[in-house]
Short mmCIF file of C-alpha atoms in Angstrom, two decimals:
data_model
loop_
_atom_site.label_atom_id
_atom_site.label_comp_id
_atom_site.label_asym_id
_atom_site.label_seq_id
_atom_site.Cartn_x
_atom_site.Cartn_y
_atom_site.Cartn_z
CA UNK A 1 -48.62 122.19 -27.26
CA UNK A 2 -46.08 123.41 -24.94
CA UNK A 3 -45.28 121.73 -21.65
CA UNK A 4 -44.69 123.84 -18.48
CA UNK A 5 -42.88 121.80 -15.73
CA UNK A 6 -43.74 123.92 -12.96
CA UNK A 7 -47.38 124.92 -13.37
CA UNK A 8 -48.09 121.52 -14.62
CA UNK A 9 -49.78 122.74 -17.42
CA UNK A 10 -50.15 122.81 -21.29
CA UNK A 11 -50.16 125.43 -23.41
CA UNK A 12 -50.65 126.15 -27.19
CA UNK A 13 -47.46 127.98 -28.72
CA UNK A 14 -47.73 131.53 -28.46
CA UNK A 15 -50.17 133.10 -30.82
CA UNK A 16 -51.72 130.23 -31.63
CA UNK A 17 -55.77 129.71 -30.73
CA UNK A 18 -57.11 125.98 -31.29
CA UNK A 19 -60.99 125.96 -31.35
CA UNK A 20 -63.12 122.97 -31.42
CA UNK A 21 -65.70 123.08 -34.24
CA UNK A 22 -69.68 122.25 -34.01
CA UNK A 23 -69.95 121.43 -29.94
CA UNK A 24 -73.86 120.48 -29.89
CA UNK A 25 -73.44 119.20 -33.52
CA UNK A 26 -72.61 116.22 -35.46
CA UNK A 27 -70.69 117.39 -38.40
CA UNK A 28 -67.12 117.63 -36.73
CA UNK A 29 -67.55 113.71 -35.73
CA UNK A 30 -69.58 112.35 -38.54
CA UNK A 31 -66.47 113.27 -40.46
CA UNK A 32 -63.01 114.17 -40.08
CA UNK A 33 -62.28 116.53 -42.99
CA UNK A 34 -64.47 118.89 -45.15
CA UNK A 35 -64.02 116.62 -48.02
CA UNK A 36 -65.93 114.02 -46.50
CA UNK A 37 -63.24 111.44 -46.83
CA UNK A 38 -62.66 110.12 -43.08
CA UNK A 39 -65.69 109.23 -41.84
CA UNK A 40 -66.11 108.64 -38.12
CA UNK A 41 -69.40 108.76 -36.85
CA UNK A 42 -71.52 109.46 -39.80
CA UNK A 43 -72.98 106.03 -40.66
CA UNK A 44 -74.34 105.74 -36.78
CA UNK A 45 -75.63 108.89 -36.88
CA UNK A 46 -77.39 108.36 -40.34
CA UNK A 47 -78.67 105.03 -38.69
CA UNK A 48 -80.26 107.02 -35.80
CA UNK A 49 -81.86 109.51 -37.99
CA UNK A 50 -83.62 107.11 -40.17
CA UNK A 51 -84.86 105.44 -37.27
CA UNK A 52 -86.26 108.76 -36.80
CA UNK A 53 -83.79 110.81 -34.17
CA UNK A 54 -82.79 114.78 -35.47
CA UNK A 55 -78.90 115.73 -36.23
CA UNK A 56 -78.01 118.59 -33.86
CA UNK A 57 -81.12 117.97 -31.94
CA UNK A 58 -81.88 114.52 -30.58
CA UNK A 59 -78.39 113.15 -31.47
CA UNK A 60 -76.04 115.47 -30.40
CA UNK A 61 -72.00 115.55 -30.50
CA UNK A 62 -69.64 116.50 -27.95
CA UNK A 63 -66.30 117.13 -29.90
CA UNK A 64 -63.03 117.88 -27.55
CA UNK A 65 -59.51 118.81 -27.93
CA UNK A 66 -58.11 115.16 -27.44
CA UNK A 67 -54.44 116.51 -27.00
CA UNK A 68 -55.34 117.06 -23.50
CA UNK A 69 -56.40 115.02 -20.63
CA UNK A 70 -59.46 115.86 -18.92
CA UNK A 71 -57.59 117.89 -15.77
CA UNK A 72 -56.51 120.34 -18.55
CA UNK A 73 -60.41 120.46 -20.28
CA UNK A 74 -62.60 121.75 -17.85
CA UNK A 75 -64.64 124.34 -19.91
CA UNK A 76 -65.58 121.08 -21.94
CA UNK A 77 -67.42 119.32 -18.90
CA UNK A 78 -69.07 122.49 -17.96
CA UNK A 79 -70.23 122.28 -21.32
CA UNK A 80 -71.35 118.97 -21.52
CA UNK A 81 -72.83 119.36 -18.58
CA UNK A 82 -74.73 122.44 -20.05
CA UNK A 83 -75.71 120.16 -23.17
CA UNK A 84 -77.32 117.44 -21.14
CA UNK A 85 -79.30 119.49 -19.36
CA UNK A 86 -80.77 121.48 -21.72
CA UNK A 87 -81.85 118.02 -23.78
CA UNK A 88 -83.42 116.84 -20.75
CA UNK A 89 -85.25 120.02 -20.57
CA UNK A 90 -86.07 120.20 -23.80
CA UNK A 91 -87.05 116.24 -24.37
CA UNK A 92 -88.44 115.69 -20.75
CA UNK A 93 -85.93 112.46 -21.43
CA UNK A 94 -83.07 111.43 -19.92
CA UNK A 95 -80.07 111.52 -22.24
CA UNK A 96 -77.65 108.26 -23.18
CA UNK A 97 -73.96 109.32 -23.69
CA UNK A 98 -72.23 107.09 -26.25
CA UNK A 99 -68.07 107.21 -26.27
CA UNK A 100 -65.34 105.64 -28.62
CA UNK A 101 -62.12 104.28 -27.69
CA UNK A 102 -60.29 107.51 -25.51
CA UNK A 103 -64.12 108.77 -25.37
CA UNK A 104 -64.90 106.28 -23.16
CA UNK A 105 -62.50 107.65 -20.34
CA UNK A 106 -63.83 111.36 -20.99
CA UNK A 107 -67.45 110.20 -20.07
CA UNK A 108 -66.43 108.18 -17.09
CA UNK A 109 -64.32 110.81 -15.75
CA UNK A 110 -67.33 113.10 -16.59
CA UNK A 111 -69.35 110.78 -15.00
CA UNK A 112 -67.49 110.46 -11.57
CA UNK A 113 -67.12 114.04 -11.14
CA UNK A 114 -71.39 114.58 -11.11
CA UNK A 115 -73.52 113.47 -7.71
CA UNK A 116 -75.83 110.14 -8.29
CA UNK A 117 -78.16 112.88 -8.14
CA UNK A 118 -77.57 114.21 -11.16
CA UNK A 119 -76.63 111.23 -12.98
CA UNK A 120 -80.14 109.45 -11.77
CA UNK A 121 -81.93 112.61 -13.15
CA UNK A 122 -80.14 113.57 -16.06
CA UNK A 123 -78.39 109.93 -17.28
CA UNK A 124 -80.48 107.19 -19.27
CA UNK A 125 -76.96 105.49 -19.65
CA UNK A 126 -74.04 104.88 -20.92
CA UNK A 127 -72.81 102.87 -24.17
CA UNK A 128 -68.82 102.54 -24.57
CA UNK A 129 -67.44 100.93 -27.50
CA UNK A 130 -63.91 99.84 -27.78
CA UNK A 131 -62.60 101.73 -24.30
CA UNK A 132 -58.96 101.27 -22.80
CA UNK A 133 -60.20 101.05 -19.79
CA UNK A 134 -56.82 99.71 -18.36
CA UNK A 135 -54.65 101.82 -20.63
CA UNK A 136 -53.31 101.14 -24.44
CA UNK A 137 -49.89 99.20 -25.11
CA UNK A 138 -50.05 100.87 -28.39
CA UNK A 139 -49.02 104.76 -26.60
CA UNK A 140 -45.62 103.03 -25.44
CA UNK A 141 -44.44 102.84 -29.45
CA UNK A 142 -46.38 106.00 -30.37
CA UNK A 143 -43.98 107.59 -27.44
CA UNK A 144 -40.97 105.91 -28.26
CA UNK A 145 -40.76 106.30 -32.04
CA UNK A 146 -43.88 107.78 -33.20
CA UNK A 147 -46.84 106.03 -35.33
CA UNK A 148 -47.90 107.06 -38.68
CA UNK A 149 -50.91 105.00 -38.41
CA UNK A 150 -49.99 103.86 -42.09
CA UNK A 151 -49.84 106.96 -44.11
CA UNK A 152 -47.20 106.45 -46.00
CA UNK A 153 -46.46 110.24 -46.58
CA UNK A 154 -45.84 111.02 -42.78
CA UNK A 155 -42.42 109.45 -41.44
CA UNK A 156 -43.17 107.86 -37.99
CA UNK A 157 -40.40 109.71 -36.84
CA UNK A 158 -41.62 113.17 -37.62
CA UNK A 159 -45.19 112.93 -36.00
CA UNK A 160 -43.48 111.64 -33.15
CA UNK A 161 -42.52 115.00 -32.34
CA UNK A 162 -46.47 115.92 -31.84
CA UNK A 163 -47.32 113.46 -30.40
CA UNK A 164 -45.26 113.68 -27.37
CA UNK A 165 -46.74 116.83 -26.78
CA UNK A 166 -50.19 115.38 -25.92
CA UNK A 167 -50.58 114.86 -22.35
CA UNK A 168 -53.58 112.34 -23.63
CA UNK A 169 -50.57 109.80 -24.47
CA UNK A 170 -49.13 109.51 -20.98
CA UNK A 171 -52.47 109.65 -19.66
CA UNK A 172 -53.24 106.01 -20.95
CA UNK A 173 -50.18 104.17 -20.48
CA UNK A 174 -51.21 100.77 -19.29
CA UNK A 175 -52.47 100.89 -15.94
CA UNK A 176 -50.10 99.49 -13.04
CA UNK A 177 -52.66 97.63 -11.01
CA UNK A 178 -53.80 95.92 -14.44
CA UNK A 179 -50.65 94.18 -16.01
CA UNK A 180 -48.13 91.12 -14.37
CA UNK A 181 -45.40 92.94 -13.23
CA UNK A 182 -43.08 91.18 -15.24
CA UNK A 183 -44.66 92.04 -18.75
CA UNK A 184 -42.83 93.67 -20.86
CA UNK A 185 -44.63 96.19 -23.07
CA UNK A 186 -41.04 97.42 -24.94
CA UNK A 187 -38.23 95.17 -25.81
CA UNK A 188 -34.57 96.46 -26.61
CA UNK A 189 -31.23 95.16 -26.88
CA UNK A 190 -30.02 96.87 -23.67
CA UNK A 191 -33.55 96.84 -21.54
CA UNK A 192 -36.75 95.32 -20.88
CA UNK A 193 -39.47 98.03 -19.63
CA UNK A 194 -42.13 97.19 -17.87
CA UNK A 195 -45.48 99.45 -16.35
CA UNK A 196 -42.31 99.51 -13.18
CA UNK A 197 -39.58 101.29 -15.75
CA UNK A 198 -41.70 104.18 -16.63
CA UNK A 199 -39.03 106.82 -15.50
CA UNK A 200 -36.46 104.81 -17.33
CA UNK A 201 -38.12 104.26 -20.34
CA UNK A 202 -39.02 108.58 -20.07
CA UNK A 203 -35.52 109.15 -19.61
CA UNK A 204 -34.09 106.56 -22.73
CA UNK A 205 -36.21 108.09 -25.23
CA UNK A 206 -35.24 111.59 -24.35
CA UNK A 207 -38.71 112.78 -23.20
CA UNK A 208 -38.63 113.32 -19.46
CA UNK A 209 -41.51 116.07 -19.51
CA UNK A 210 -43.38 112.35 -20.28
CA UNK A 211 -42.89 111.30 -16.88
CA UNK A 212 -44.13 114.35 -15.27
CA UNK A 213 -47.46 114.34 -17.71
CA UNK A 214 -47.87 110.77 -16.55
CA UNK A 215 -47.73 111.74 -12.78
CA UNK A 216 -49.87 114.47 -13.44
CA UNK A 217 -52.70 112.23 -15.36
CA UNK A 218 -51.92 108.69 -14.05
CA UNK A 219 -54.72 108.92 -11.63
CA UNK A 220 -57.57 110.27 -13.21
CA UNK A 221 -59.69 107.82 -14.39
CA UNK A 222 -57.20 104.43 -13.36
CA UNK A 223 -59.10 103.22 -10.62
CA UNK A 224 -62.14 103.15 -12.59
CA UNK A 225 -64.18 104.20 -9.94
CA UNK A 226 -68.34 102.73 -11.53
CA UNK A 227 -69.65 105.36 -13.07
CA UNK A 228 -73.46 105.26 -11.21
CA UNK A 229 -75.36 105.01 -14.62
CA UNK A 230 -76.46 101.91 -16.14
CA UNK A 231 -73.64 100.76 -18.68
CA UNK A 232 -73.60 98.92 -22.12
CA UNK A 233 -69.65 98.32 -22.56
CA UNK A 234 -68.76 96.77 -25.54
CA UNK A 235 -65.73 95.82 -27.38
CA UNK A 236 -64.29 94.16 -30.46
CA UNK A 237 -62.09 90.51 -29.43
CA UNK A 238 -60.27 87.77 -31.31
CA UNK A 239 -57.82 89.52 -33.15
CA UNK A 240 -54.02 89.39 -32.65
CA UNK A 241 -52.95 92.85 -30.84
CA UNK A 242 -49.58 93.84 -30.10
CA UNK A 243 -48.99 94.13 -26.43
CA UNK A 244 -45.16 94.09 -26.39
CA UNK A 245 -43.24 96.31 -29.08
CA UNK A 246 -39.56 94.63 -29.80
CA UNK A 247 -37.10 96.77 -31.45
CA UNK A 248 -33.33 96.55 -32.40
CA UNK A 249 -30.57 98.75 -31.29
CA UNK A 250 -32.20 101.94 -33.50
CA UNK A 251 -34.03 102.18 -30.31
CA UNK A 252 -36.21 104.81 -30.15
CA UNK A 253 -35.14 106.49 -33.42
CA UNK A 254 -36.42 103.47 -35.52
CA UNK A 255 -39.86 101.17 -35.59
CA UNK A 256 -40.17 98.21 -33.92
CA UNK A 257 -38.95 95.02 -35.52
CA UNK A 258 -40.82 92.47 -34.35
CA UNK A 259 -44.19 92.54 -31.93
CA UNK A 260 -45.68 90.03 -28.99
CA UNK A 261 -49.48 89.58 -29.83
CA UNK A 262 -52.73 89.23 -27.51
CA UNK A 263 -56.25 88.72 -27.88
CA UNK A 264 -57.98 92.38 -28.83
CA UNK A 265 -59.13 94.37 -31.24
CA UNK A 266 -56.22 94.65 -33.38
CA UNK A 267 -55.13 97.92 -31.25
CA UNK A 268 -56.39 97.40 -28.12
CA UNK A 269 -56.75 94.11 -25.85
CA UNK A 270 -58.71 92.42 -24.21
CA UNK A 271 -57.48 92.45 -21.09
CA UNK A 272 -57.80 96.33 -20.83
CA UNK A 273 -61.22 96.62 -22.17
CA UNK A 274 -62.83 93.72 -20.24
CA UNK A 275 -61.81 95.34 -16.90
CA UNK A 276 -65.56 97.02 -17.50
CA UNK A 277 -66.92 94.26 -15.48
CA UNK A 278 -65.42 94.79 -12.71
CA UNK A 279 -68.25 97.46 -12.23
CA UNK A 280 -70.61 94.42 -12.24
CA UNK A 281 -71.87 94.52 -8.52
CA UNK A 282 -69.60 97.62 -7.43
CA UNK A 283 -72.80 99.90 -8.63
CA UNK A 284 -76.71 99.63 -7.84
CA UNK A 285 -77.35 99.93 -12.22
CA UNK A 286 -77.01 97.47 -14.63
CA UNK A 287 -73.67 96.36 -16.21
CA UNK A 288 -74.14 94.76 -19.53
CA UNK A 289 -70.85 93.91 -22.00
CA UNK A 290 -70.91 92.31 -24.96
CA UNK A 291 -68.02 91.18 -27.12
CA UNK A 292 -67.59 90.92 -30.69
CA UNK A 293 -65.76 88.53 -32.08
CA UNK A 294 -63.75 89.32 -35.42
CA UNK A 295 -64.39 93.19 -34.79
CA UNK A 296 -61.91 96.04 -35.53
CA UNK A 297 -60.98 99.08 -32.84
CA UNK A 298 -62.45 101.58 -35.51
CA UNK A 299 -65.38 99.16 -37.19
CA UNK A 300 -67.19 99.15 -34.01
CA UNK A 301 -68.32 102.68 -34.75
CA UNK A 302 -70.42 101.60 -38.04
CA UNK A 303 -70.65 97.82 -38.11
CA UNK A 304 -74.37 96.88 -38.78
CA UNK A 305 -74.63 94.75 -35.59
CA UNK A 306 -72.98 97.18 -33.12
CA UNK A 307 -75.92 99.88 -34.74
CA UNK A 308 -78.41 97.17 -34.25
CA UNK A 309 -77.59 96.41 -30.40
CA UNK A 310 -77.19 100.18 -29.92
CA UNK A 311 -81.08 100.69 -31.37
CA UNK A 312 -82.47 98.04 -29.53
CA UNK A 313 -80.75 99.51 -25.87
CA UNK A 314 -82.39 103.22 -27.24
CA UNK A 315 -85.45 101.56 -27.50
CA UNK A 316 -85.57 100.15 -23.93
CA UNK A 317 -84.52 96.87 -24.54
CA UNK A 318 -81.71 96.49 -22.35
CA UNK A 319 -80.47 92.50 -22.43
CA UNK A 320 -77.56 92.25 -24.60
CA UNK A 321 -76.06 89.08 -26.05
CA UNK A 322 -72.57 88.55 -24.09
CA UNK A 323 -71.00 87.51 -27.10
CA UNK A 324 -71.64 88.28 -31.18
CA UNK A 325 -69.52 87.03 -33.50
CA UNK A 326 -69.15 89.35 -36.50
CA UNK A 327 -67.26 86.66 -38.81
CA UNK A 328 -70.67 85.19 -39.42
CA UNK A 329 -71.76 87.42 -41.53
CA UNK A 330 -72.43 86.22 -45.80
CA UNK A 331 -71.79 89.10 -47.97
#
């Protein structure tokens, strides 16, 4: 993607054309390659069919380009929008709109950009699982010097260079009103930064079109305005996450050395995806949120008691346990 400072905008490079694949189907998220190899969605979606839901027609998926924030995606919501509509039509049912992780934010800002009318007509609900809703630590390192996410064949260093051009990153920078003021979410030898040192920290790692994608995104979806549909929010907890990076003098050209951990999911914490219940009372419908103790940012997607909890809420049964704890389990 390229970045233009004046029209606020991002482009792809000339002469390229990115396309989403399957919009209305499930292929493109029940796996991440044609190979089958990374699978994503495909065990809940296999769940939901033998419990007797149709791929492509009752279970539906709403792929997006996730390089850009939603200000720079609005074909997508018109499609969405489109999607949901013509299920309810079809079905003469409401629909339930399920996101993961960055997902999450897509269907609230979806959400807070329809009338109540709509939503009351159109929305069953909506189940979240694993949402930032407060921002990710983890997009400070991946700005700073890059993350591989552990594939050994890609240097940190050289996907950092992509990864700076998705105005998705700056868009979920830890949220200002969330955070003590004196936390410090990336530790040098010459400065601390905190959510206050933004500009600084855009400036120190050479990446000041950062800032501007930040001021450009920051408000989107940070005040979490409730999103007027009942809500199932749930979340993995009780795993050491990093939520201060601490590197040596390589700064930014080198990975951090050393990390400060929190409660979370092992990429996000707590702290950010709790703030979910601050909706509790701020809307007329339900708030429900359930934590899982021992549960991985990507498990969540295909553990057996996450697809359980999910059935049961399909099938009208709305009460969720506040608390599950996933270590339990005898294999």
């Amino acid at each position: 993607l390229v970045y233009n400072r004046t029209t606020r905008r991002s482009a792809n490079s000339p002469g390229v054309e990115v396309r989403v694949p399957g919009f209305g189907e499930t292929y493109s998220i029940e796996f991440l390659d044609y190979n089958k190899l990374a699978g994503y969605f495909y065990t809940m979606v296999q769940h939901l069919v033998n419990i007797g839901y149709v791929r492509n027609e009752t279970v539906r998926g709403a792929p997006y380009d996730w390089r850009l924030a939603p200000n720079e995606n609005e074909a997508y919501f018109i499609k969405m929008q489109d999607m949901v509509e013509e299920m309810y039509n079809q079905y003469q049912k409401p629909v339930y709109l399920l996101g993961h992780s960055m997902g999450c934010h897509y269907v609230l800002y979806f959400l807070n950009h329809q009338p109540q009318a709509w939503k009351d007509k159109y929305i069953r609900g909506f189940i979240s699982l694993g949402a930032p809703w407060g921002g990710a630590v983890k997009v400070l390192r991946v700005l700073a010097s890059g993350e591989n996410d552990g594939i050994p064949m890609i240097s940190s260093i050289k996907i950092r260079e992509e990864q700076r051009m998705m105005t998705t990153n700056p868009w979920l920078l830890p949220a200002e009103d969330v955070w003590p003021e004196d936390h410090v979410f990336i530790s040098t030898p010459a400065f601390n930064y905190t959510h206050r040192d933004y500009k600084r920290f855009f400036t120190d790692i050479s990446f000041e079109d950062g800032w501007h994608m930040w001021e450009d995104t920051k408000n989107l979806t940070s005040a979490l305005h409730p999103p007027g549909v009942e809500v199932w929010c749930m979340y993995g907890v009780g795993l050491p996450t990093p939520v201060t990076h601490i590197y040596d003098e390589e700064f930014p050209d080198g990975d951090p050395v050393d990390f400060v951990y929190a409660d979370g999911d092992d990429t996000l914490d707590s702290l950010s995806m709790g703030l979910c219940k601050r909706w509790v009372g701020q809307q007329e419908k339900p708030v429900h949120v359930t934590e899982y103790r021992g549960l991985a940012h990507l498990d969540i997607v295909f553990h057996e008691k996450v697809l359980n909890q999910m059935q049961q809420i399909l099938e009208g049964k709305s009460d969720v346990p506040k608390e599950v704890d996933v270590r339990l389990d005898v294999k």
